[in-house]
CSV table of C-alpha atoms in Angstrom, one decimal:
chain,number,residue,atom,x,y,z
A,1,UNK,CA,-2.3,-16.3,-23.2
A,2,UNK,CA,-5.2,-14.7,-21.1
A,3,UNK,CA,-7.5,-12.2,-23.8
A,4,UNK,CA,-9.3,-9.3,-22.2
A,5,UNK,CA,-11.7,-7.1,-23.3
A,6,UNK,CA,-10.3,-3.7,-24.4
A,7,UNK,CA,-13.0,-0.7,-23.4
A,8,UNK,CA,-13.5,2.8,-24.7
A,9,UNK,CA,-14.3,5.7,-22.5
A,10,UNK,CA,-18.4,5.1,-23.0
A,11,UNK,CA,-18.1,1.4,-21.6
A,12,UNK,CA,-18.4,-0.2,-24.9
A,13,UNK,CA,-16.3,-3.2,-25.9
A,14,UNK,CA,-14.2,-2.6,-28.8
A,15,UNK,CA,-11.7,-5.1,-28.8
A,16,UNK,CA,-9.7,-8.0,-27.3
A,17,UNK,CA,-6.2,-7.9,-26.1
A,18,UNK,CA,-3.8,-10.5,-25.3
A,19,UNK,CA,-2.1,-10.6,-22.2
A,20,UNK,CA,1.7,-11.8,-21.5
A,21,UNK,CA,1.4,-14.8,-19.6
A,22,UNK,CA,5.2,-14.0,-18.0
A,23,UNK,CA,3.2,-11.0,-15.5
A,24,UNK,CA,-0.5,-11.9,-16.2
A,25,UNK,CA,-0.4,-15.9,-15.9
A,26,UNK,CA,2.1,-16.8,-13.3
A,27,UNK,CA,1.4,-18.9,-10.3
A,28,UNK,CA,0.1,-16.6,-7.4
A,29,UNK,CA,3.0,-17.0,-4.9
A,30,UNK,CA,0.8,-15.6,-1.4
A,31,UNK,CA,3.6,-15.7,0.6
A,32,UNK,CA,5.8,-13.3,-1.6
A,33,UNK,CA,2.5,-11.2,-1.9
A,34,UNK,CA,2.2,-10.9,1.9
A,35,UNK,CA,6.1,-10.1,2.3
A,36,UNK,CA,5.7,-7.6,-0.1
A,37,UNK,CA,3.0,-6.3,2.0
A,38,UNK,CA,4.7,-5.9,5.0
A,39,UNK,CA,7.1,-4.5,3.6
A,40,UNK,CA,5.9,-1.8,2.0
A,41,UNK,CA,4.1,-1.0,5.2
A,42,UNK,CA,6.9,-1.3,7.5
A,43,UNK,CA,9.1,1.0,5.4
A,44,UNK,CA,6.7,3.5,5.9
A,45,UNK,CA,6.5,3.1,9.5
A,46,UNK,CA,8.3,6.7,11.2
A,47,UNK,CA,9.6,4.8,14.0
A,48,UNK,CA,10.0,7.8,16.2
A,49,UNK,CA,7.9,6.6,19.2
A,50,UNK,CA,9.5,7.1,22.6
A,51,UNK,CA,8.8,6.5,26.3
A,52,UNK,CA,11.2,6.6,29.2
A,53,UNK,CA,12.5,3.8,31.5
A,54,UNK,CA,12.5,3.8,35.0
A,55,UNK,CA,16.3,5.4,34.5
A,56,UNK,CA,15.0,7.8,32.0
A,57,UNK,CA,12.2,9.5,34.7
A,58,UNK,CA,13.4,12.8,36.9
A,59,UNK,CA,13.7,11.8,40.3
A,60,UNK,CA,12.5,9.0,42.5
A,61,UNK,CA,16.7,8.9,43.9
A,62,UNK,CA,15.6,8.7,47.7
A,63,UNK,CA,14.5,5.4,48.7
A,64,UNK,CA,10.2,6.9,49.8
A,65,UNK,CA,10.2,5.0,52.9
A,66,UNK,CA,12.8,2.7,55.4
A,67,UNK,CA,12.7,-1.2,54.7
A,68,UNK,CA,11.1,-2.1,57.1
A,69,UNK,CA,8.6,-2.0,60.0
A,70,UNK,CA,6.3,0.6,57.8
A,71,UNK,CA,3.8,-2.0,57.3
A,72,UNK,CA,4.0,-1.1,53.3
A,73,UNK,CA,5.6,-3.3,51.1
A,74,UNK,CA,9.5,-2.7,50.3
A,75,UNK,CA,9.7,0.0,48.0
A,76,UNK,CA,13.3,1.1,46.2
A,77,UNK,CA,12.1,4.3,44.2
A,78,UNK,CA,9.0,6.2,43.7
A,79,UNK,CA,9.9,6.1,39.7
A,80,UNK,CA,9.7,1.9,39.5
A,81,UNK,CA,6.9,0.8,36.8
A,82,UNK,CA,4.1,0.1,39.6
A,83,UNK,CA,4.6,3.7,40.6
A,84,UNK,CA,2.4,6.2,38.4
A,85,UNK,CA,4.7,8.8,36.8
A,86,UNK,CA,6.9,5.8,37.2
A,87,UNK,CA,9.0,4.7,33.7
A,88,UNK,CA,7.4,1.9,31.8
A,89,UNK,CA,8.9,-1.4,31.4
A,90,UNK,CA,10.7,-2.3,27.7
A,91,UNK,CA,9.5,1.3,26.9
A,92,UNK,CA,9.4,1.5,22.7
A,93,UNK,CA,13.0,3.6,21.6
A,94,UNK,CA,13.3,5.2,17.9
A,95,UNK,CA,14.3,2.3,15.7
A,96,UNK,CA,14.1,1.3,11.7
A,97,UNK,CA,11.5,-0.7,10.7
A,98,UNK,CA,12.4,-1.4,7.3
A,99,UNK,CA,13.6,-4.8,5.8
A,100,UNK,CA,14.8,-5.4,2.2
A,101,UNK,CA,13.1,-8.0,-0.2
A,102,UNK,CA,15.5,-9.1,-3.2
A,103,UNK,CA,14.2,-7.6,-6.6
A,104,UNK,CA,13.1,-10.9,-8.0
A,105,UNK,CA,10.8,-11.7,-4.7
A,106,UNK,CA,9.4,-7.8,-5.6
A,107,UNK,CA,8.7,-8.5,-9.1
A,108,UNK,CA,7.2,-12.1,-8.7
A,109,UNK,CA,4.7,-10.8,-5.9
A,110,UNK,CA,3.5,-8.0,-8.3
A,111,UNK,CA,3.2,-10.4,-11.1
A,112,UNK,CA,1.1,-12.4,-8.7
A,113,UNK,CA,-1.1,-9.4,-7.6
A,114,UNK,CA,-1.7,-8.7,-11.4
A,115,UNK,CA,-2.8,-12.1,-12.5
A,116,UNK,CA,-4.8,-12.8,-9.6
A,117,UNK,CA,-7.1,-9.3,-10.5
A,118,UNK,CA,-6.9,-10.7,-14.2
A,119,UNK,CA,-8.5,-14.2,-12.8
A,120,UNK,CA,-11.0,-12.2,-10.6
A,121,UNK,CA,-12.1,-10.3,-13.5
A,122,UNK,CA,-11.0,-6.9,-12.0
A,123,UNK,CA,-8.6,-5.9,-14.6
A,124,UNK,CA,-9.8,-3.3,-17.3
A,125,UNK,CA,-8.3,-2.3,-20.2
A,126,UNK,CA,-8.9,1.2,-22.1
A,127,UNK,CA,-8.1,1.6,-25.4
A,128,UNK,CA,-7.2,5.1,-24.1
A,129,UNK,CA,-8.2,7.6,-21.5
A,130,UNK,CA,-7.8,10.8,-22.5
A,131,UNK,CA,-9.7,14.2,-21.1
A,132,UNK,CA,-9.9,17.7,-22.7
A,133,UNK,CA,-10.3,19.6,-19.6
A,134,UNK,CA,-10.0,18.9,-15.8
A,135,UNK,CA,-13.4,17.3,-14.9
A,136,UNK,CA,-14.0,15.4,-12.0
A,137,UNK,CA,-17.6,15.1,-13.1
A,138,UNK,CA,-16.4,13.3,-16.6
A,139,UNK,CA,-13.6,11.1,-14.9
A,140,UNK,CA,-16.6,9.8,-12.6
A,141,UNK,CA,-18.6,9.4,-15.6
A,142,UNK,CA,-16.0,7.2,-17.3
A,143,UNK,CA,-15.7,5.0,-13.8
A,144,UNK,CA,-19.6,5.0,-14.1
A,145,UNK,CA,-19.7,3.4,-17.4
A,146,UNK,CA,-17.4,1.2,-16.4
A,147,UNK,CA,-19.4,0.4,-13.7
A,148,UNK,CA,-16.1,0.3,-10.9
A,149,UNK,CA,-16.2,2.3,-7.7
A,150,UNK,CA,-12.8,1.6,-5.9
A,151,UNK,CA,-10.1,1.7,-8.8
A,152,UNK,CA,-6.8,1.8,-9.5
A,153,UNK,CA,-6.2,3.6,-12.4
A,154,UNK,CA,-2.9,2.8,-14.0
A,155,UNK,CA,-1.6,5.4,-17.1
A,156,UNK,CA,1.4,5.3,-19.4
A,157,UNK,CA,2.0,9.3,-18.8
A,158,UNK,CA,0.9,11.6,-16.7
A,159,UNK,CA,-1.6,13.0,-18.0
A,160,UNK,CA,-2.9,15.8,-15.5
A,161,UNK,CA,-6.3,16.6,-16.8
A,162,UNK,CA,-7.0,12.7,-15.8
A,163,UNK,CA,-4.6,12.8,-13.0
A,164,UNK,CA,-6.4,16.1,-10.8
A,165,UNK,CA,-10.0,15.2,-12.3
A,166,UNK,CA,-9.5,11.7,-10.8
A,167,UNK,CA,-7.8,13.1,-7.2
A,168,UNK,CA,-10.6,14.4,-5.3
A,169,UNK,CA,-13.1,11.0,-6.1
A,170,UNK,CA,-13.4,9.2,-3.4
A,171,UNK,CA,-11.6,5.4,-3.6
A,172,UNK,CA,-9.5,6.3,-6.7
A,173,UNK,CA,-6.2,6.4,-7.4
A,174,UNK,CA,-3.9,7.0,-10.3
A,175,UNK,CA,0.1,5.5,-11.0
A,176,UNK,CA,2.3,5.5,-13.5
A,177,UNK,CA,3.2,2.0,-14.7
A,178,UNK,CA,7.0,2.8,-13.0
A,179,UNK,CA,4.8,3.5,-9.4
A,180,UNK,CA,2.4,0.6,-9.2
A,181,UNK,CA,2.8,-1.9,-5.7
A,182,UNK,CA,1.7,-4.6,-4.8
A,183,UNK,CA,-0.1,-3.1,-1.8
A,184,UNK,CA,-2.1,-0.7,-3.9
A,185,UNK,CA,-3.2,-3.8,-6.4
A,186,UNK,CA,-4.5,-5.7,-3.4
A,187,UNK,CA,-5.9,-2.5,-1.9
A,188,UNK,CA,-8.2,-1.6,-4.4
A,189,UNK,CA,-11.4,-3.3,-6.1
A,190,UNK,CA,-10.5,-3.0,-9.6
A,191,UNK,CA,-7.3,-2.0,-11.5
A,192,UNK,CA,-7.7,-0.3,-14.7
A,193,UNK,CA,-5.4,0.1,-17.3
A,194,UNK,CA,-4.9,1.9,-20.9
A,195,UNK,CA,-3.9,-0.2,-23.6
A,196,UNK,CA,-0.2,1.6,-23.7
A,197,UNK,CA,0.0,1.1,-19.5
A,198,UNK,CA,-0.2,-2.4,-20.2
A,199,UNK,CA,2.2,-2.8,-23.4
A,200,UNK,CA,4.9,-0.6,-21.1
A,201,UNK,CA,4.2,-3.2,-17.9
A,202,UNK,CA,4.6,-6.2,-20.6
A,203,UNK,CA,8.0,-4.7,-22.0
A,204,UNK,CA,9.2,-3.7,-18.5
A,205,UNK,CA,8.7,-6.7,-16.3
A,206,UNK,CA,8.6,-9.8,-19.0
């Protein structure tokens, strides 16, 4: 089993922890990470782009000139693509961009994400991250003891005296151990986590 350090608020070490090896010590699958990926980002794609065919465009019913003997080339309709204000050709219609993965490709591409940031050395543990007032001034203090800039900060509750003293810092972002993604993970530097976050991810993905 991988052992981390376990952190207080003030950036001192005061402990080790052991990590499950079923979520933190699996074999990075990369192409169940980048599936993941894309899906998550195509499932939050709108879809609702829209441009008209040459059948969809008002007018252009009269043929603009005879067939021949105008010196022009043949021309059918002042709407075809090569026309401007014509329609455009294989215009995009409203369609659903979203694709299901099965819930065992879901989980083993977050388990990868997680023990690839606990190989990098991006994966902190606090013994407990707790705030008495809503401060963004001490949440920033905490990241700066911790030396981390772009974090993902990962709580057991939701807390909102860490939650809104964390939402207006630049590069930060906090989740609930039943919200983290694999996108998210990947997207920022460092993940942090309280001690409980991770002993709630152990008991609900092992």
């Amino acid at each position: 089993m991988a052992n981390v350090s376990v952190y207080n608020m003030e950036g001192s070490e005061v402990g080790k922890m052991e990590l499950n090896d079923a979520i933190f010590g699996v074999e990075v699958n990369e192409h169940l990470v980048h599936m993941a990926v894309v899906q998550q980002l195509a499932n939050k794609r709108q879809g609702t782009q829209k441009a008209k065919t040459r059948s969809e465009v008002s007018g252009g019913g009269r043929k603009p000139w005879r067939q021949k003997g105008t010196g022009h080339a043949r021309q059918g309709s002042i709407r075809a693509p090569q026309w401007t204000g014509g329609g455009v050709v294989f215009a995009p219609t409203p369609r659903d961009y979203s694709f299901k993965l099965n819930k065992k490709e879901k989980r083993a591409a977050l388990k990868s994400v997680l023990t690839s940031k606990v190989q990098e050395n991006k994966f902190i543990v606090l013994d407990e991250l707790k705030l008495d007032e809503i401060k963004t001034k001490k949440f920033a203090a905490v990241l700066g003891n911790l030396d981390v800039d772009k974090a993902l900060v990962v709580l057991n509750d939701n807390d909102q005296n860490v939650v809104l003293s964390a939402r207006n810092i630049p590069n930060v972002k906090t989740a609930l151990t039943n919200t983290i993604n694999v996108y998210d993970i990947l997207k920022y530097n460092t993940v942090i986590a309280t001690k409980a976050a991770v002993e709630t991810i152990e008991e609900v993905y092992a």
